[in-house]
Short mmCIF file of C-alpha atoms in Angstrom, two decimals:
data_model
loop_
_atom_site.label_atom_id
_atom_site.label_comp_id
_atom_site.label_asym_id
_atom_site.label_seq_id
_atom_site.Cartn_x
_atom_site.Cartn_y
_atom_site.Cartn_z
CA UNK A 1 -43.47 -4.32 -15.57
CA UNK A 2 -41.44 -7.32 -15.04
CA UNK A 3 -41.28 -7.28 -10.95
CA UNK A 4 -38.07 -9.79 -9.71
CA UNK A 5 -39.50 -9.93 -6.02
CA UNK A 6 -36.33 -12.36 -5.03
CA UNK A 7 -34.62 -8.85 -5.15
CA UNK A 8 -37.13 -7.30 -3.33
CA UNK A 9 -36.07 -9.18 -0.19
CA UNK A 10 -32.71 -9.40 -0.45
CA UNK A 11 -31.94 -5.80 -1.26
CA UNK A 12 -34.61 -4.89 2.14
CA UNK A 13 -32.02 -7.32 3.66
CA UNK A 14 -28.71 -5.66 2.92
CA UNK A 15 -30.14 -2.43 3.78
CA UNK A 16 -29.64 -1.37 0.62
CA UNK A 17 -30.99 1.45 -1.40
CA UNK A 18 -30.61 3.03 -5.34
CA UNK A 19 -30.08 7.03 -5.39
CA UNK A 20 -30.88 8.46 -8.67
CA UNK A 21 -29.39 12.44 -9.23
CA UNK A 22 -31.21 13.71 -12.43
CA UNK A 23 -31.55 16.67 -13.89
CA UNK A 24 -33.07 17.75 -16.76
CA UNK A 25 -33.57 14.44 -17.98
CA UNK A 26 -37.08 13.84 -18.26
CA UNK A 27 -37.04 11.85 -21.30
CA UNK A 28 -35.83 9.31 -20.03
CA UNK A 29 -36.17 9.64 -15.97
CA UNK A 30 -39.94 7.87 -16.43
CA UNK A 31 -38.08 4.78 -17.77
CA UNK A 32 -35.29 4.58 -15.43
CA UNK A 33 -38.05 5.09 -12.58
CA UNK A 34 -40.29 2.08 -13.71
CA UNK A 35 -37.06 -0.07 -14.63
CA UNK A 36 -35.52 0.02 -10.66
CA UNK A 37 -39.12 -0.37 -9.31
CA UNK A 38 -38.82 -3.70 -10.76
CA UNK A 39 -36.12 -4.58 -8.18
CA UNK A 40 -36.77 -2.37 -5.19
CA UNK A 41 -38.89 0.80 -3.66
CA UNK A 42 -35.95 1.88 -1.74
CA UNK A 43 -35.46 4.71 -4.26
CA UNK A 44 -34.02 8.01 -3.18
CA UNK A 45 -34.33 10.27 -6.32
CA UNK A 46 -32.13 13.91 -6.05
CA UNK A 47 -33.98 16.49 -8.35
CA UNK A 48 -30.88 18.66 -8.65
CA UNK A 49 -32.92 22.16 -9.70
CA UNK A 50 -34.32 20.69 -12.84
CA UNK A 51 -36.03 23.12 -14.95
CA UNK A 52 -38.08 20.59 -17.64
CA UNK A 53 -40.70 18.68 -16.71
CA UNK A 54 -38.99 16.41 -14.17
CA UNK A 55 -41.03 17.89 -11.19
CA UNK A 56 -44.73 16.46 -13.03
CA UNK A 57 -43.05 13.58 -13.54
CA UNK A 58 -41.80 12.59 -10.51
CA UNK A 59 -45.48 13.57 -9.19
CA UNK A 60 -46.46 10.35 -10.32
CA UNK A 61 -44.04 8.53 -7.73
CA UNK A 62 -45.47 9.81 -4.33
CA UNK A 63 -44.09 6.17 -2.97
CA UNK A 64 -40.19 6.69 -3.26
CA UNK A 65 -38.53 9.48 -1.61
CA UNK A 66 -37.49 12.75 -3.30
CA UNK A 67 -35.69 15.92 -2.69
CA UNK A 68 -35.74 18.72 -4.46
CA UNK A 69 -33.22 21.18 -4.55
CA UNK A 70 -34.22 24.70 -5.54
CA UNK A 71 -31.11 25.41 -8.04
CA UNK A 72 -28.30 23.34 -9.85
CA UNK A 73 -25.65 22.58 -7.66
CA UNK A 74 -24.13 19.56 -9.67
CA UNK A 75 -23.75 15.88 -9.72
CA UNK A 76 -21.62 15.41 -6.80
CA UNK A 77 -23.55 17.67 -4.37
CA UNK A 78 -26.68 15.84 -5.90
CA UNK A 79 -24.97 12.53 -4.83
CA UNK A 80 -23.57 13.73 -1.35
CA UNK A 81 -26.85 15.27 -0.47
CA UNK A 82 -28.38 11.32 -1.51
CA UNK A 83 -25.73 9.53 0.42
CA UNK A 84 -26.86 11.97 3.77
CA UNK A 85 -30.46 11.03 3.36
CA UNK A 86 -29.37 7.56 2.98
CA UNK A 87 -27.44 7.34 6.23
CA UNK A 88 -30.41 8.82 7.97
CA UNK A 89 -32.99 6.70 6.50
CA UNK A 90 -30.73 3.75 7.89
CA UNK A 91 -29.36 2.33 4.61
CA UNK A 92 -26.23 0.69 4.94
CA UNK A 93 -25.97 0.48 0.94
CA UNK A 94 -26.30 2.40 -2.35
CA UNK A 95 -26.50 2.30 -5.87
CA UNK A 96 -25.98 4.88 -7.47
CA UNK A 97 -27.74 4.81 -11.72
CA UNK A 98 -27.63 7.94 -13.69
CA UNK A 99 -30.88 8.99 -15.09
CA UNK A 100 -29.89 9.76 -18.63
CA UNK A 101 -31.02 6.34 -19.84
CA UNK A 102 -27.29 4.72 -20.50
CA UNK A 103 -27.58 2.09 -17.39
CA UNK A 104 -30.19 -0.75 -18.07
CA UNK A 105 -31.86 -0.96 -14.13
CA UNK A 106 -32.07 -5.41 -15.06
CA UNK A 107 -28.06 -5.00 -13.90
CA UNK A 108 -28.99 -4.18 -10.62
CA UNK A 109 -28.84 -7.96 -9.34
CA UNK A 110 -24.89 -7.62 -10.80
CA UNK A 111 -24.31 -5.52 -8.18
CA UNK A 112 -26.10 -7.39 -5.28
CA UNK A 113 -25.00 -10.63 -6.41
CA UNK A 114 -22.02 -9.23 -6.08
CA UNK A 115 -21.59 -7.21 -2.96
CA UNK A 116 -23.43 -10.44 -0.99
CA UNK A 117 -20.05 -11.98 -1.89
CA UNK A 118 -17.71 -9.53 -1.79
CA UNK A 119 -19.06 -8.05 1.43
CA UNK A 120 -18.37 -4.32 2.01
CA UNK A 121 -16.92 -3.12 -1.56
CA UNK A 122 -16.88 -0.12 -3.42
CA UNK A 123 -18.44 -1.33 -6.64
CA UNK A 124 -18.23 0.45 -10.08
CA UNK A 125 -20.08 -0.69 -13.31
CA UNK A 126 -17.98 -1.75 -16.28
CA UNK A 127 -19.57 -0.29 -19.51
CA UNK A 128 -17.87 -1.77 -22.67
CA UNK A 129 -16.29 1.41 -24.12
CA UNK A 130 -15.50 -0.33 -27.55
CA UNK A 131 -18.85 -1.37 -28.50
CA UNK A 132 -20.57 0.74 -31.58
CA UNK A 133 -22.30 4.24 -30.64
CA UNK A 134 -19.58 4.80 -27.72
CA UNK A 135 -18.01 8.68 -28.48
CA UNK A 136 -14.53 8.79 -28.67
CA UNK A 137 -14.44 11.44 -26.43
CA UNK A 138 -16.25 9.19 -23.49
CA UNK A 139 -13.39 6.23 -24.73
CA UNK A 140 -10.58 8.61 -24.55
CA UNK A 141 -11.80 10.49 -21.11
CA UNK A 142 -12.21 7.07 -19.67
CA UNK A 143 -8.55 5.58 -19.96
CA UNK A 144 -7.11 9.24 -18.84
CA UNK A 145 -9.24 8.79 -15.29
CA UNK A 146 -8.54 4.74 -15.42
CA UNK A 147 -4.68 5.52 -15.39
CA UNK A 148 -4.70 8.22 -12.53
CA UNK A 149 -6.62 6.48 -10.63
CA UNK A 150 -4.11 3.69 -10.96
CA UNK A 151 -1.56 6.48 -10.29
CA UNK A 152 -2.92 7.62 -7.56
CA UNK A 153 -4.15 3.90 -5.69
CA UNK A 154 -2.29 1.54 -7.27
CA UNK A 155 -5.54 -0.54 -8.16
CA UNK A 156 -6.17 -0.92 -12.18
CA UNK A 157 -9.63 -0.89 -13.48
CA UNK A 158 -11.70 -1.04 -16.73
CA UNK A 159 -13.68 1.64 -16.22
CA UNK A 160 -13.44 4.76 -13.66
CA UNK A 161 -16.25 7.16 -15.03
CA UNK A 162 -19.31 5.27 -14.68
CA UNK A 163 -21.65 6.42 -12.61
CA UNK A 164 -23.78 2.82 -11.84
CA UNK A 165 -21.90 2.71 -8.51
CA UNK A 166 -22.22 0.64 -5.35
CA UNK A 167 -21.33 2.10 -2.32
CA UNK A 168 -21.01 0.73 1.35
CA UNK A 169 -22.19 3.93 2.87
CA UNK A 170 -20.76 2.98 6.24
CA UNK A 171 -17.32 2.72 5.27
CA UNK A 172 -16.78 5.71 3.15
CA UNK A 173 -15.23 8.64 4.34
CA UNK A 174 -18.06 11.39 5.43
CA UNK A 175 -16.79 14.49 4.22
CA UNK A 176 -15.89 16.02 0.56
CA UNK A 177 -14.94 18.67 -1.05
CA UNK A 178 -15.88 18.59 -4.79
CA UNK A 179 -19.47 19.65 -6.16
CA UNK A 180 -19.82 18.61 -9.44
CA UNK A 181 -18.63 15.77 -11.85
CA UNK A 182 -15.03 14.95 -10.55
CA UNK A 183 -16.74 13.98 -6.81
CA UNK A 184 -17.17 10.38 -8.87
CA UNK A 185 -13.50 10.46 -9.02
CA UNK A 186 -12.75 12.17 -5.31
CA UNK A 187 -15.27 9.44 -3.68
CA UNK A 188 -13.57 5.92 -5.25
CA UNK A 189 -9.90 7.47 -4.94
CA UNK A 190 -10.51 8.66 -0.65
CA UNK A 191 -12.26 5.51 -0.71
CA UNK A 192 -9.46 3.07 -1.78
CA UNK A 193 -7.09 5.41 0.64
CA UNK A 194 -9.14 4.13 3.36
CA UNK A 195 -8.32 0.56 2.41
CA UNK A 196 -12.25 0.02 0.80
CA UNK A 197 -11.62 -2.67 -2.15
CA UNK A 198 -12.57 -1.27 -5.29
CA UNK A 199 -13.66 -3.30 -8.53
CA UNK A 200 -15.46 -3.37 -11.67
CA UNK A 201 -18.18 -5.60 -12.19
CA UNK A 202 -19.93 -5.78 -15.80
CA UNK A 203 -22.89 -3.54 -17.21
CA UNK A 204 -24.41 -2.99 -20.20
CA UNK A 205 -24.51 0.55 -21.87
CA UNK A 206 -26.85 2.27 -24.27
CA UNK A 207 -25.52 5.47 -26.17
CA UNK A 208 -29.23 6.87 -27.27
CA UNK A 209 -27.90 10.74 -28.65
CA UNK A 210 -31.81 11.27 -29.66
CA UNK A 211 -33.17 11.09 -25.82
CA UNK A 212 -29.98 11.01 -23.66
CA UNK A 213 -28.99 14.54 -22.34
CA UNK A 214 -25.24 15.30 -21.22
CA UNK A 215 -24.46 18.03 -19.20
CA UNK A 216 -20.82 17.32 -19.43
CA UNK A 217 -19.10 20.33 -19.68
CA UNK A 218 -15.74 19.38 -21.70
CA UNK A 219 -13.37 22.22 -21.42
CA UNK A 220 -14.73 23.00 -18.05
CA UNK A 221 -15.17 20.00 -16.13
CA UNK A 222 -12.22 18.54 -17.90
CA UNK A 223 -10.11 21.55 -16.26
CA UNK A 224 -11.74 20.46 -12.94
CA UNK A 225 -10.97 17.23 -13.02
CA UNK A 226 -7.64 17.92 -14.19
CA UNK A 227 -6.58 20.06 -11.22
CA UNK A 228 -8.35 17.85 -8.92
CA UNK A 229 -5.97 14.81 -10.00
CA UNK A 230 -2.87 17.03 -9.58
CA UNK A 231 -3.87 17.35 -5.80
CA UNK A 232 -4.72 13.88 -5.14
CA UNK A 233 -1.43 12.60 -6.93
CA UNK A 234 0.35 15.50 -4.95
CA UNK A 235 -1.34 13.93 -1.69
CA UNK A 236 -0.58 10.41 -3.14
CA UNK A 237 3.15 11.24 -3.31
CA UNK A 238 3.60 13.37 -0.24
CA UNK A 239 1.75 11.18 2.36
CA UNK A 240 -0.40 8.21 1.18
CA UNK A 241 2.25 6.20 -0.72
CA UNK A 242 4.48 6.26 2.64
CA UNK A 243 1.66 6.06 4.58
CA UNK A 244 0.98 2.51 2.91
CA UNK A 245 4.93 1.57 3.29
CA UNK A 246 5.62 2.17 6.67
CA UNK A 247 2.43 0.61 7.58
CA UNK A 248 3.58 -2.55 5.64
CA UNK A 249 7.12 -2.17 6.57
CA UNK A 250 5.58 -1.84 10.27
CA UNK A 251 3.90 -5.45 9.66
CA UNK A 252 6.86 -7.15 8.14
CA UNK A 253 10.36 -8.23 9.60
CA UNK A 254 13.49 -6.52 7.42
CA UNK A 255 14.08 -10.34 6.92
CA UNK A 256 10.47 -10.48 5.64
CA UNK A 257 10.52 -7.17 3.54
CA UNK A 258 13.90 -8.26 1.90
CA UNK A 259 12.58 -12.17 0.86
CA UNK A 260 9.35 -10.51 -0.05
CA UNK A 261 9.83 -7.44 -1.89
CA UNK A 262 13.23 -7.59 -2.91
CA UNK A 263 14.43 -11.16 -3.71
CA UNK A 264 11.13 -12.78 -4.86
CA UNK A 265 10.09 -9.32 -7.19
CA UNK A 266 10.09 -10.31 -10.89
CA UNK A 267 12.27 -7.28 -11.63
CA UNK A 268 15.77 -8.78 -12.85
CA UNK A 269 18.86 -8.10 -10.83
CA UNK A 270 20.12 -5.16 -12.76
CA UNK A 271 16.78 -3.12 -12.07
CA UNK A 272 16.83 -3.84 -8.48
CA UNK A 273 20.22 -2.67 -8.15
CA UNK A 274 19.45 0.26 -9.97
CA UNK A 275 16.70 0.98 -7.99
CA UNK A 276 18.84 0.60 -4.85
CA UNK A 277 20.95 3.33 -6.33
CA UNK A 278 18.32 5.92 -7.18
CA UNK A 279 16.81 5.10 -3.71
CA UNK A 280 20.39 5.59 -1.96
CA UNK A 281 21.23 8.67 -3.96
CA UNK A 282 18.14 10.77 -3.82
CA UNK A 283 18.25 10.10 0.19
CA UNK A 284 21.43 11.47 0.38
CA UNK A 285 21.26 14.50 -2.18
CA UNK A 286 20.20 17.73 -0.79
CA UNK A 287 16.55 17.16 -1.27
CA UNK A 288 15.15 18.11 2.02
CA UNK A 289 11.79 17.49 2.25
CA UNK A 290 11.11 16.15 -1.24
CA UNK A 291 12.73 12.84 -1.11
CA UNK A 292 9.64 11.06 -1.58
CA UNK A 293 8.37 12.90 -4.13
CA UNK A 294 11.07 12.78 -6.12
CA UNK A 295 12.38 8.92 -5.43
CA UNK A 296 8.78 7.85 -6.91
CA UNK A 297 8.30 10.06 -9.37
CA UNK A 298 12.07 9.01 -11.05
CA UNK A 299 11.09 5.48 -10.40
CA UNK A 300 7.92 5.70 -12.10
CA UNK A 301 10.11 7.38 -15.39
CA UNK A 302 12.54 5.13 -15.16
CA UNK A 303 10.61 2.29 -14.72
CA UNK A 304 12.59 0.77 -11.26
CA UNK A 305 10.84 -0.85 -8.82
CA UNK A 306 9.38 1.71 -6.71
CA UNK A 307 9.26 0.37 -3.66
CA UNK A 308 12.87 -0.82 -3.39
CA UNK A 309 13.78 2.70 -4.35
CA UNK A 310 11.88 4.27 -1.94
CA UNK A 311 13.19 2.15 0.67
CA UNK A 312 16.29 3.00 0.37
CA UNK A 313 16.04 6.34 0.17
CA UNK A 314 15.68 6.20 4.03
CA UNK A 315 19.40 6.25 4.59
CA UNK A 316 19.03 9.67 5.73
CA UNK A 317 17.10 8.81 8.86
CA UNK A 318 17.75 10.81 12.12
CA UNK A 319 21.10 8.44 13.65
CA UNK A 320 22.37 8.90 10.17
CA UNK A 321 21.78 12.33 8.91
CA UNK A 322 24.86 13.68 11.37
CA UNK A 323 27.27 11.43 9.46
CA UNK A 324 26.07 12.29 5.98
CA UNK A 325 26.31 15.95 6.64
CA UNK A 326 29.87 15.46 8.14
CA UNK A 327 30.82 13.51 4.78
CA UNK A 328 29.09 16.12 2.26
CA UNK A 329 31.13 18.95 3.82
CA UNK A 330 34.39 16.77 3.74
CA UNK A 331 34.10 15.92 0.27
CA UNK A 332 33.28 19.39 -0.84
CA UNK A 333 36.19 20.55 0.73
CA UNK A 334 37.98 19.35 -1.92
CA UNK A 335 36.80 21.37 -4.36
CA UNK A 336 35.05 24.33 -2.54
CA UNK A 337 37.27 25.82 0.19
CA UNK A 338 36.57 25.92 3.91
CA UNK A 339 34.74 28.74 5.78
CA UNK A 340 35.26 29.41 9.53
CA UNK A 341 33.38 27.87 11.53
CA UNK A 342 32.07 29.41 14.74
CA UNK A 343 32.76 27.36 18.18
CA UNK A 344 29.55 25.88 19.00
CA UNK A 345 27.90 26.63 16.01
CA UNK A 346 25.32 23.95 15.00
CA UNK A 347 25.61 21.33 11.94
CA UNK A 348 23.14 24.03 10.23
CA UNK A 349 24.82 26.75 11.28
CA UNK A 350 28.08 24.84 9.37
CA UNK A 351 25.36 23.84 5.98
CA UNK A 352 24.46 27.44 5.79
CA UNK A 353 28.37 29.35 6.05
CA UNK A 354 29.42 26.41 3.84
CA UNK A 355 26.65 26.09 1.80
CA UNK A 356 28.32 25.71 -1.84
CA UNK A 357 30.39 22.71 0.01
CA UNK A 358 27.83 20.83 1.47
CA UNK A 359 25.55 20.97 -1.94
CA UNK A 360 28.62 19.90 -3.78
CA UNK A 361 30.28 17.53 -1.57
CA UNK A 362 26.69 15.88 -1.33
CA UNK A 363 26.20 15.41 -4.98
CA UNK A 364 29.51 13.69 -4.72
CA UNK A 365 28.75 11.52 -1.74
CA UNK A 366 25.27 10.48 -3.13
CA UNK A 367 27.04 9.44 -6.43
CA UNK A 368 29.47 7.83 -4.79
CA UNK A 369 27.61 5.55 -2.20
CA UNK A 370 24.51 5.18 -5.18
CA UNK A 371 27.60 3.00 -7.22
CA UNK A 372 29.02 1.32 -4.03
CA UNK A 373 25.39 0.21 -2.80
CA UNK A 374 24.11 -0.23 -5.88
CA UNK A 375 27.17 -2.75 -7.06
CA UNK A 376 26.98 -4.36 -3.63
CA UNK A 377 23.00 -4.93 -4.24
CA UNK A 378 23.38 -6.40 -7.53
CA UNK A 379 26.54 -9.10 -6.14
CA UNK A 380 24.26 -9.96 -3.03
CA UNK A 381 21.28 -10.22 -5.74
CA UNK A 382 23.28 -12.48 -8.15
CA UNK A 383 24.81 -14.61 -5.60
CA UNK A 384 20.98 -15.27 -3.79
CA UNK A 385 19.76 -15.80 -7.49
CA UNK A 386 22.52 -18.56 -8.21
CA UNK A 387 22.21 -20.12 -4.51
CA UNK A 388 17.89 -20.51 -5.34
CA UNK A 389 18.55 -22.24 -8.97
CA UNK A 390 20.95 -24.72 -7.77
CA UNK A 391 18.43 -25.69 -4.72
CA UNK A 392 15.44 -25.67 -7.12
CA UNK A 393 17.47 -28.03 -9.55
#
């Protein structure tokens, strides 16, 4: 046993501990074991109702703490129920190492080097995925999780799936909702929504198929994961996403938000104005409710710049949302004829006895004012463009 003591201390230190959820690996738990105990005793394994011979096994380790759960529950209960006892048992820090014998324990100082720098980041280990021995299946599962999460945070990483983790237990959020697998996707996405910076820092992997056991269940947990990243990206799009604008809106003068995001974007003129129209168009167009959702998801197709669009799509704010109504129904008019109108009746009350109008006459205003604005954006563009190359030259 190669002991790195230097480790020892400074992993007491950061308050720092290594959770290990096996189950039914006891090939290869023994090795893992003896491999971390080289860097630290803070060890907090999760038997999660292994039926092998994990239990004799771990009787050999009566100095690291262990719980034992009577039945199965999966990975990410086995995980939650680690980060609890870690919270309890003071630890401000954990590393998470699956104990199917694919992490090497001698990266361990990766991640402390590394959080002693960083300071309090969610840290995920960076397997090479295109090395010999790698299943496809692992390659191809890994990309589809990389680009939600990207979807879904905005943050691009290497590798999403691994389970050699870091986590600073204190800022993570304290409550979850997934049992099994895709809780190593829940925990880093609800993470980054709480503004914890995520990154990859390198590992080494070993694909063993004669000792390492998967319990990956393909169809199934595939299906779980799947429906799991429909609700985050539904969450993304509904609330986080404009959550994260208005907050940085909220920071920045229109002055600022217009040099910053709109003038100095590498987009070229053309895209911006286009994404001034789609913004302008979809907050006009009879889209109650699903503005967001639908500005972002069009500007994600098209490829426009997404925040422009989105901005824009607040024309139909509360001062102006009288005026657009009033211009819908006069421009429908023209093609859909009037209905009475009660006296005192309500702008709703007017929408819903002139309903064919308003949808029509809105279509036709949103087109309309999409060109004008859009048109406008691009001259106001071009002219700032020509105005920064002749004071550059």
């Amino acid at each position: 046993m190669s002991i790195a003591p230097q480790y020892y201390s400074s992993i007491d230190k950061l308050k720092c501990c290594v959770i290990i959820p096996t189950y039914n690996n006891h090939k290869t738990l023994k090795r893992v074991l003896d491999g971390v105990l080289n860097y630290t005793e803070n060890i907090i394994v999760v038997n999660d109702g292994s039926t092998d011979t994990t239990i004799p096994i771990l009787q050999e380790y009566t100095h690291i703490t262990q719980i034992h759960l009577p039945k199965n529950r999966g990975k990410g209960k086995a995980l939650r129920t680690g980060f609890a006892a870690a919270r309890i048992a003071g630890y401000r820090y954990a590393i998470t190492i699956d104990s199917d014998g694919q992490h090497f324990p001698d990266d361990i100082p990766v991640f402390i080097d590394a959080v002693q720098t960083e300071g309090d980041v969610l840290l995920i280990g960076s397997r090479n995925m295109a090395q010999d021995g790698v299943p496809k299946k692992s390659s191809f599962g890994n990309k589809f999780s990389n680009f939600w999460f990207w979807f879904e945070t905005g943050i691009k990483l290497e590798d999403t799936q691994s389970g050699f983790r870091l986590y600073p237990l204190d800022r993570m959020p304290k409550r979850f909702f997934t049992p099994k697998f895709e809780f190593e996707i829940e925990v880093i996405v609800r993470s980054a929504w709480k503004g914890i910076m995520v990154k990859n820092v390198p590992v080494k992997v070993l694909y063993d198929m004669n000792e390492r056991v998967t319990h990956f269940r393909p169809f199934t947990d595939f299906t779980r994961i799947s429906i799991l990243n429909t609700v985050l990206v539904v969450i993304s799009l509904l609330y986080i996403k404009p959550r994260d604008f208005f907050m940085s809106f909220k920071k920045k003068s229109f002055k600022q938000f217009f040099l910053e995001n709109v003038l100095e974007s590498g987009d070229s003129n053309a895209k911006k104005a286009l994404s001034i129209a789609l913004g302008v168009f979809i907050g006009i167009a009879p889209l109650w409710g699903l503005q967001t959702v639908t500005v972002l998801f069009l500007a994600y197709v098209l490829r426009l710049n997404k925040l422009i669009a989105f901005a824009f799509s607040n024309v139909s704010i509360p001062p102006a949302f009288p005026v657009i109504i009033y211009f819908s129904l006069k421009m429908g008019s023209l093609f859909v004829p009037n209905s009475v109108v009660a006296q005192g009746a309500t702008i709703f009350d007017a929408i819903k006895q002139n309903l064919a109008q308003y949808l029509v006459g809105s279509i036709l205003l949103a087109s309309l004012m999409a060109f004008l604005f859009g048109m406008a954006g691009y001259i106001v563009l071009t002219f700032f463009s020509k105005n920064k190359i002749q004071t550059n030259a």
